Amino acid sequence: MSQYRPFTPQDAIELAKTLPGPFAADANLDCHEIGDGNLNLVFHITDQNSDKSIIIKQALPYAKVVGESWPLSLVRARIEREILQEEYRLCPGMVPEVYHYDDDLALTVMEDLSDHVIMRKGLIEGVSYPLFAQHIGEFMARTLFFTSDLGMDQQLKKEQQGRFINPDQCKITEDLIFDEPYRIAEKNNYDSSIEDEAEALRTDGELHLEVALLREKFLTHGQALLHGDLHTGSIFVTPESTKVIDPEFAYYGPMGFDVGAVLANLLLNYASLPGWIQDETALRERETLLLNMVRDVWTEFESRFRALWASELVDPMAKTPGYQDLYVQQLFRDSIGFAGAKMVRRIVGLAHVADIDTISDATERERSQRKSLAIGKALIKNNRRLNTIGEVLDIVSTAVSTTKA
Ligand code: SR1
Ligand code: MG
């Protein structure tokens, strides 16, 4: 039985050489630690004499972004590996293939996806992904439907819920998304130029009520097995292909939390665009493209989810006329509320997004932050009365037009 220790690149090479499969025992391997996220070590191992490569991802027993003062359970590595295997079964080719794992060492050996780019980076660089909405719509519809009481054996689901209890990761989300942005908190992180916005978040009772309801839903609604952190930094893309990574925040929660994550991160990129594009015509075109992606992600997801309901439903009572429409309406509203909460947290909370933080012009950066907050707050406040993605886009447009320059 192996004992946990954080790996060095040399440890990663030694493990790689013992694996059945990719490399010969005498292969000349290179290894670089490329983890740029908040929590883990990621080793990229390549063979000098072939095009073979792998990734070894290892969880650290603390949050790397803060340090050892923030301990975290290593259980997340086992959960991430199991959900990757489950997602691979449900959506072959849409997540990295798991080749090997060691739960004691909290590591997973998986397919190297470095022929793809992280979507956040691609979007910042202005690349278009015309198939993304279809791909992610399919991914979310299948993973959410088939892990819920609608699409899987309901007794098995209860067992599965036990295996995916992920308390440390959920607590991060509860604190960073549904609590700290709305009060003075040590981990909050924002420019002093938007102190007025942060103060407004702390004193807005209408907003707090909606956030309390979303938080309750996150805490209590074990609807489906979520990815749990489905932002554009957790998605690898090319114009032809989409691959989802990093499901270490997986747990049984409300479906809208995953859908909302995708929508929020597209809207954060949308809000950042004036910081990246100077030409007015090009800017308008790109803004339209991003808003169309928001619309398409929802419509692609909804149509696939409804199609699965029509052909794969396991719950007899769910066939009751009218139930599907009410279920999808609530899922839509949850998605919009969670999207808003995820936008707010990326501006004033601990962890930000490069789309906005790396805008070099301070005035444009501040405008994007204010715009994101205006959109986020409007989505949170209106989520319970919205019915269509067209209404959401109208709310975005109103929020933008009333943002303080
Ligand atoms: C301490 S972890 C901060 C954030 O990074 C992850 O991607 C999650 O979004 C988490 O909230
Ligand atoms: Mg991550």
Coordinates of C-alpha atoms and ligand atoms in Angstrom, one line a residue:
M1 CA 0.0 0.0 0.0
S2 CA 1.5 3.4 -1.0
Q3 CA 1.7 6.2 1.5
Y4 CA 0.8 9.7 0.6
R5 CA 3.6 12.1 -0.2
P6 CA 3.6 15.0 -2.6
F7 CA 5.3 13.9 -5.8
T8 CA 8.4 15.6 -7.4
P9 CA 8.7 15.5 -11.2
Q10 CA 11.3 12.6 -10.7
D11 CA 8.7 10.6 -8.7
A12 CA 6.2 11.1 -11.5
I13 CA 8.7 9.8 -14.1
E14 CA 9.4 6.8 -11.9
L15 CA 5.8 6.0 -11.6
A16 CA 5.2 6.5 -15.3
K17 CA 7.9 4.0 -16.2
T18 CA 6.2 1.3 -14.1
L19 CA 2.8 1.7 -15.8
P20 CA 1.7 -0.9 -18.2
G21 CA 1.2 0.9 -21.5
P22 CA 2.5 4.1 -22.7
F23 CA 6.3 4.0 -22.2
A24 CA 9.1 1.5 -22.6
A25 CA 10.9 0.7 -19.3
D26 CA 14.1 2.3 -20.7
A27 CA 12.2 5.4 -22.2
N28 CA 13.8 8.8 -21.8
L29 CA 11.0 10.8 -20.1
D30 CA 10.7 14.5 -19.4
C31 CA 8.4 15.8 -16.8
H32 CA 7.1 19.3 -16.0
E33 CA 4.8 20.4 -13.2
I34 CA 2.2 22.5 -15.1
G35 CA -0.5 22.9 -12.5
D36 CA -1.8 26.5 -12.7
G37 CA -5.0 25.9 -10.8
N38 CA -5.7 26.6 -7.1
L39 CA -5.4 23.1 -5.6
N40 CA -3.3 20.4 -7.2
L41 CA 0.0 19.2 -8.7
V42 CA -0.2 18.4 -12.5
F43 CA 2.7 16.6 -14.1
H44 CA 3.1 16.5 -17.9
I45 CA 5.2 13.6 -18.9
T46 CA 6.6 13.2 -22.4
D47 CA 8.7 10.7 -24.1
Q48 CA 11.8 12.1 -25.9
N49 CA 11.7 9.3 -28.5
S50 CA 8.0 9.1 -29.3
D51 CA 4.8 11.2 -29.4
K52 CA 3.4 9.5 -26.3
S53 CA 2.6 11.6 -23.3
I54 CA 0.4 11.4 -20.1
I55 CA -0.8 13.6 -17.3
I56 CA -0.4 12.7 -13.6
K57 CA -2.6 14.8 -11.4
Q58 CA -2.1 14.7 -7.6
A59 CA -4.1 16.4 -5.0
L60 CA -2.3 18.3 -2.2
P61 CA -3.6 18.1 1.3
Y62 CA -4.2 21.9 1.4
A63 CA -5.4 24.6 -0.9
K64 CA -2.3 25.6 -3.0
V65 CA -3.8 29.1 -3.6
V66 CA -3.6 29.9 0.1
G67 CA -1.1 27.4 1.5
E68 CA -0.9 24.8 4.3
S69 CA -3.1 27.0 6.6
W70 CA -6.1 25.8 4.5
P71 CA -6.2 22.0 4.9
L72 CA -8.2 20.0 2.4
S73 CA -9.2 16.3 2.3
L74 CA -7.5 14.1 -0.3
V75 CA -10.8 12.3 -0.8
R76 CA -11.4 14.7 -3.7
A77 CA -8.8 12.8 -5.8
R78 CA -10.8 9.6 -5.5
I79 CA -14.0 11.4 -6.2
E80 CA -12.5 13.2 -9.2
R81 CA -11.2 9.9 -10.6
E82 CA -14.5 8.1 -10.1
I83 CA -16.6 10.8 -11.7
L84 CA -14.1 11.0 -14.7
Q85 CA -14.7 7.3 -15.2
E86 CA -18.5 7.8 -14.9
E87 CA -18.4 10.8 -17.3
Y88 CA -16.3 8.8 -19.8
R89 CA -18.9 6.1 -19.7
L90 CA -21.7 8.5 -20.3
C91 CA -19.9 10.8 -22.8
P92 CA -17.0 8.9 -24.3
G93 CA -14.3 11.1 -25.6
M94 CA -15.6 14.2 -23.7
V95 CA -13.3 13.8 -20.7
P96 CA -9.7 12.5 -20.4
E97 CA -9.4 8.7 -20.2
V98 CA -8.2 7.4 -16.8
Y99 CA -5.3 5.0 -17.3
H100 CA -4.3 4.3 -13.7
Y101 CA -4.9 5.7 -10.2
D102 CA -3.6 5.4 -6.7
D103 CA -6.1 6.6 -4.1
D104 CA -3.5 6.5 -1.2
L105 CA -1.2 8.8 -3.2
A106 CA -4.3 10.8 -4.2
L107 CA -3.3 10.7 -7.9
T108 CA -4.8 9.8 -11.2
V109 CA -2.9 9.0 -14.4
M110 CA -4.8 10.2 -17.4
E111 CA -4.9 11.1 -21.1
D112 CA -2.8 14.1 -22.1
L113 CA -5.1 16.7 -23.8
S114 CA -2.4 19.2 -24.7
D115 CA -3.5 19.2 -28.3
H116 CA -6.5 21.2 -26.9
V117 CA -6.3 24.6 -25.2
I118 CA -8.0 25.8 -22.0
M119 CA -11.2 27.5 -23.2
R120 CA -10.7 30.6 -21.1
K121 CA -7.4 31.2 -22.8
G122 CA -8.9 30.5 -26.3
L123 CA -11.8 32.9 -25.6
I124 CA -9.4 35.7 -24.4
E125 CA -7.4 35.2 -27.6
G126 CA -10.6 35.6 -29.6
V127 CA -10.9 32.1 -31.0
S128 CA -14.4 30.9 -32.0
Y129 CA -15.8 27.5 -31.0
P130 CA -18.9 27.0 -33.2
L131 CA -19.5 23.5 -31.9
F132 CA -19.1 24.2 -28.2
A133 CA -22.7 24.8 -27.3
Q134 CA -23.7 21.5 -28.9
H135 CA -20.9 19.6 -27.2
I136 CA -21.4 21.1 -23.7
G137 CA -25.2 20.8 -24.1
E138 CA -24.8 17.1 -24.8
F139 CA -22.3 16.7 -21.9
M140 CA -24.5 18.4 -19.4
A141 CA -27.7 16.8 -20.6
R142 CA -26.3 13.2 -20.4
T143 CA -24.2 13.5 -17.2
L144 CA -27.0 15.3 -15.3
F145 CA -30.0 13.2 -16.7
F146 CA -28.3 9.8 -16.3
T147 CA -27.1 10.4 -12.7
S148 CA -30.5 11.7 -11.5
D149 CA -33.7 10.0 -10.4
L150 CA -35.0 10.6 -13.9
G151 CA -32.4 8.5 -15.7
M152 CA -30.8 5.9 -13.3
D153 CA -31.9 3.2 -10.9
Q154 CA -33.1 5.2 -7.9
Q155 CA -31.7 2.8 -5.3
L156 CA -28.3 2.9 -6.9
K157 CA -28.5 6.6 -7.0
K158 CA -28.8 6.6 -3.2
E159 CA -25.7 4.5 -2.9
Q160 CA -23.9 6.7 -5.4
Q161 CA -24.8 9.8 -3.4
G162 CA -22.9 8.3 -0.5
R163 CA -19.7 7.8 -2.6
F164 CA -19.8 11.3 -3.8
I165 CA -20.1 13.2 -0.5
N166 CA -17.4 15.8 -0.9
P167 CA -17.6 18.0 2.2
D168 CA -14.3 20.1 2.0
Q169 CA -14.9 21.0 -1.6
C170 CA -18.6 21.9 -1.0
K171 CA -17.5 24.1 1.9
I172 CA -15.2 26.0 -0.4
T173 CA -18.2 26.7 -2.7
E174 CA -20.5 27.5 0.2
D175 CA -18.0 30.0 1.6
L176 CA -16.6 31.5 -1.6
I177 CA -19.8 31.7 -3.6
F178 CA -22.8 31.9 -1.2
D179 CA -21.4 33.7 1.8
E180 CA -18.2 35.8 1.7
P181 CA -18.9 38.1 -1.3
Y182 CA -21.9 39.4 0.8
R183 CA -19.9 40.4 3.9
I184 CA -16.5 41.6 5.0
A185 CA -14.3 38.5 4.8
E186 CA -10.6 38.0 4.9
K187 CA -10.4 36.0 1.7
N188 CA -12.3 38.5 -0.4
N189 CA -10.2 40.1 -3.0
Y190 CA -11.0 43.2 -5.1
D191 CA -9.6 46.4 -6.2
S192 CA -10.2 49.4 -3.9
S193 CA -11.6 51.2 -6.9
I194 CA -14.8 49.1 -6.6
E195 CA -15.2 49.4 -2.9
D196 CA -18.6 51.1 -3.5
E197 CA -19.7 47.9 -5.4
A198 CA -18.5 45.6 -2.6
E199 CA -20.3 47.8 0.0
A200 CA -23.5 47.6 -2.1
L201 CA -23.2 43.8 -2.1
R202 CA -23.0 43.8 1.7
T203 CA -26.1 45.9 2.2
D204 CA -28.6 44.6 -0.4
G205 CA -31.3 42.8 1.4
E206 CA -33.2 41.7 -1.8
L207 CA -30.0 40.2 -3.1
H208 CA -29.2 38.4 0.2
L209 CA -32.6 36.8 0.1
E210 CA -32.0 35.3 -3.3
V211 CA -28.5 34.2 -2.4
A212 CA -29.8 32.5 0.7
L213 CA -32.3 30.6 -1.4
L214 CA -29.6 29.6 -3.9
R215 CA -27.3 28.6 -1.0
E216 CA -30.1 26.4 0.5
K217 CA -30.5 24.7 -2.9
F218 CA -26.8 24.0 -3.1
L219 CA -26.7 22.6 0.4
T220 CA -29.8 20.4 0.2
H221 CA -30.9 19.5 -3.4
G222 CA -29.2 16.3 -4.4
Q223 CA -30.6 16.2 -7.9
A224 CA -27.8 14.8 -10.0
L225 CA -24.0 14.1 -9.9
L226 CA -22.5 17.5 -10.8
H227 CA -19.1 18.3 -12.2
G228 CA -19.3 21.1 -9.5
D229 CA -16.8 23.6 -11.1
L230 CA -17.7 23.8 -14.8
H231 CA -16.1 27.1 -15.7
T232 CA -14.1 27.7 -18.9
G233 CA -10.9 26.9 -17.1
S234 CA -12.2 23.3 -16.6
I235 CA -12.8 22.9 -20.3
F236 CA -10.3 22.0 -23.0
V237 CA -11.3 22.9 -26.6
T238 CA -10.4 23.1 -30.2
P239 CA -12.9 24.5 -32.7
E240 CA -13.9 20.9 -33.4
S241 CA -13.7 19.3 -30.0
T242 CA -14.6 19.8 -26.3
K243 CA -13.2 18.0 -23.3
V244 CA -14.2 18.6 -19.7
I245 CA -11.6 18.2 -17.0
D246 CA -11.1 18.8 -13.2
P247 CA -14.3 17.5 -11.7
E248 CA -12.9 17.5 -8.1
F249 CA -15.8 19.5 -6.8
A250 CA -18.2 16.8 -7.9
Y251 CA -21.1 16.0 -5.6
Y252 CA -24.8 15.3 -5.7
G253 CA -26.3 18.8 -6.1
P254 CA -28.7 21.0 -8.1
M255 CA -28.3 20.5 -11.9
G256 CA -28.5 24.3 -12.5
F257 CA -25.2 24.7 -10.7
D258 CA -23.3 23.2 -13.7
V259 CA -25.4 24.9 -16.3
G260 CA -25.0 28.2 -14.5
A261 CA -21.2 27.8 -14.4
V262 CA -21.0 27.6 -18.1
L263 CA -23.3 30.5 -18.7
A264 CA -21.6 32.7 -16.1
N265 CA -18.1 32.2 -17.5
L266 CA -19.3 33.0 -21.1
L267 CA -20.9 36.2 -19.6
L268 CA -17.7 37.1 -17.7
N269 CA -15.8 36.8 -21.0
Y270 CA -18.5 38.9 -22.7
A271 CA -18.1 41.6 -20.0
S272 CA -14.3 41.6 -20.5
L273 CA -14.4 42.2 -24.3
P274 CA -13.9 46.0 -24.4
G275 CA -10.7 45.4 -22.5
W276 CA -9.4 43.2 -25.3
I277 CA -10.9 44.6 -28.5
Q278 CA -10.4 48.2 -29.5
D279 CA -12.1 48.2 -33.0
E280 CA -15.8 49.0 -32.4
T281 CA -17.1 46.8 -35.2
A282 CA -15.0 43.8 -34.1
L283 CA -16.1 44.4 -30.5
R284 CA -19.8 44.4 -31.4
E285 CA -19.4 41.2 -33.5
R286 CA -17.6 39.4 -30.7
E287 CA -20.1 40.5 -28.1
T288 CA -22.9 39.2 -30.3
L289 CA -21.1 35.9 -30.7
L290 CA -20.7 35.5 -26.9
L291 CA -24.3 36.3 -26.3
N292 CA -25.3 33.8 -29.0
M293 CA -23.2 31.2 -27.3
V294 CA -25.0 31.9 -24.0
R295 CA -28.4 31.4 -25.8
D296 CA -27.2 28.3 -27.6
V297 CA -25.7 26.6 -24.6
W298 CA -29.1 26.8 -22.9
T299 CA -31.1 25.8 -25.9
E300 CA -28.8 22.9 -26.9
F301 CA -28.9 21.6 -23.3
E302 CA -32.6 22.0 -22.9
S303 CA -33.5 20.2 -26.2
R304 CA -31.1 17.3 -25.4
F305 CA -32.4 17.0 -21.8
R306 CA -36.0 16.9 -23.0
A307 CA -35.1 14.3 -25.7
L308 CA -33.5 12.0 -23.0
W309 CA -36.6 12.5 -20.9
A310 CA -38.7 11.3 -23.8
S311 CA -36.7 8.2 -24.5
E312 CA -34.8 7.2 -21.3
L313 CA -37.1 8.1 -18.3
V314 CA -37.1 5.6 -15.5
D315 CA -39.5 7.3 -13.1
P316 CA -43.2 6.5 -14.0
M317 CA -44.6 9.5 -12.2
A318 CA -42.4 11.8 -14.2
K319 CA -44.4 11.0 -17.2
T320 CA -47.3 13.0 -15.8
P321 CA -48.3 15.7 -18.3
G322 CA -46.9 19.1 -17.3
Y323 CA -44.3 17.7 -14.9
Q324 CA -41.4 17.9 -17.5
D325 CA -42.2 21.6 -18.2
L326 CA -42.2 22.5 -14.5
Y327 CA -39.0 20.6 -13.9
V328 CA -37.2 22.3 -16.8
Q329 CA -38.6 25.7 -15.8
Q330 CA -37.1 25.3 -12.3
L331 CA -33.8 24.0 -13.7
F332 CA -33.6 27.1 -16.0
R333 CA -34.3 29.5 -13.1
D334 CA -31.7 27.7 -10.9
S335 CA -29.2 27.9 -13.7
I336 CA -29.7 31.7 -14.1
G337 CA -29.5 32.3 -10.3
F338 CA -26.3 30.2 -10.0
A339 CA -24.8 31.9 -13.0
G340 CA -25.4 35.3 -11.3
A341 CA -23.8 34.1 -8.1
K342 CA -20.8 32.8 -10.0
M343 CA -20.3 36.1 -11.7
V344 CA -20.3 38.1 -8.5
R345 CA -17.8 35.7 -6.7
R346 CA -15.3 36.1 -9.6
I347 CA -15.2 39.9 -9.0
V348 CA -15.1 40.3 -5.3
G349 CA -14.3 36.8 -3.9
L350 CA -11.0 34.9 -3.5
A351 CA -10.7 33.4 -7.0
H352 CA -11.0 35.6 -10.1
V353 CA -10.9 35.0 -13.8
A354 CA -8.1 35.9 -16.2
D355 CA -10.6 37.2 -18.8
I356 CA -11.0 40.3 -16.5
D357 CA -8.0 40.3 -14.2
T358 CA -5.5 40.4 -17.0
I359 CA -7.0 43.4 -18.8
S360 CA -4.0 45.7 -18.7
D361 CA -5.9 49.0 -18.9
A362 CA -7.1 49.8 -15.3
T363 CA -10.2 51.8 -16.5
E364 CA -11.4 49.0 -18.8
R365 CA -10.7 46.4 -16.2
E366 CA -12.9 48.3 -13.7
R367 CA -15.6 48.8 -16.3
S368 CA -15.6 45.0 -16.9
Q369 CA -15.8 44.3 -13.2
R370 CA -18.7 46.7 -12.7
K371 CA -20.5 45.3 -15.8
S372 CA -20.0 41.7 -14.5
L373 CA -21.4 42.7 -11.1
A374 CA -24.4 44.4 -12.7
I375 CA -25.2 41.4 -14.8
G376 CA -24.6 39.0 -11.9
K377 CA -26.8 40.8 -9.5
A378 CA -29.6 41.2 -12.1
L379 CA -29.5 37.4 -12.8
I380 CA -29.7 36.6 -9.1
K381 CA -32.5 39.0 -8.4
N382 CA -34.6 38.0 -11.3
N383 CA -34.0 34.2 -11.4
R384 CA -37.3 33.2 -9.9
R385 CA -39.4 35.0 -12.4
L386 CA -37.6 34.2 -15.6
N387 CA -38.9 31.8 -18.3
T388 CA -36.8 32.1 -21.4
I389 CA -33.2 32.6 -22.4
G390 CA -34.4 35.6 -24.5
E391 CA -35.5 37.3 -21.2
V392 CA -32.1 36.6 -19.8
L393 CA -30.4 38.3 -22.7
D394 CA -32.7 41.3 -22.2
I395 CA -31.7 41.5 -18.6
V396 CA -28.0 41.3 -19.6
S397 CA -28.5 44.2 -22.0
T398 CA -30.4 46.3 -19.5
A399 CA -27.8 45.7 -16.8
V400 CA -25.0 46.6 -19.2
S401 CA -26.7 49.8 -20.3
T402 CA -27.2 51.0 -16.7
T403 CA -23.6 50.1 -15.6
K404 CA -21.7 53.1 -14.2
A405 CA -18.9 53.9 -16.7
Ligands
SR1_1 C1 -9.6 27.5 -3.1 S1 -10.2 27.0 -4.6 C2 -10.9 28.4 -5.4 C3 -11.7 28.1 -6.5 O1 -11.0 27.4 -7.5 C4 -11.8 26.4 -8.1 O2 -11.7 26.4 -9.5 C5 -13.2 26.6 -7.6 O3 -13.9 27.4 -8.4 C6 -12.9 27.2 -6.3 O4 -14.0 28.0 -5.8
MG2 MG -10.2 23.2 -11.1

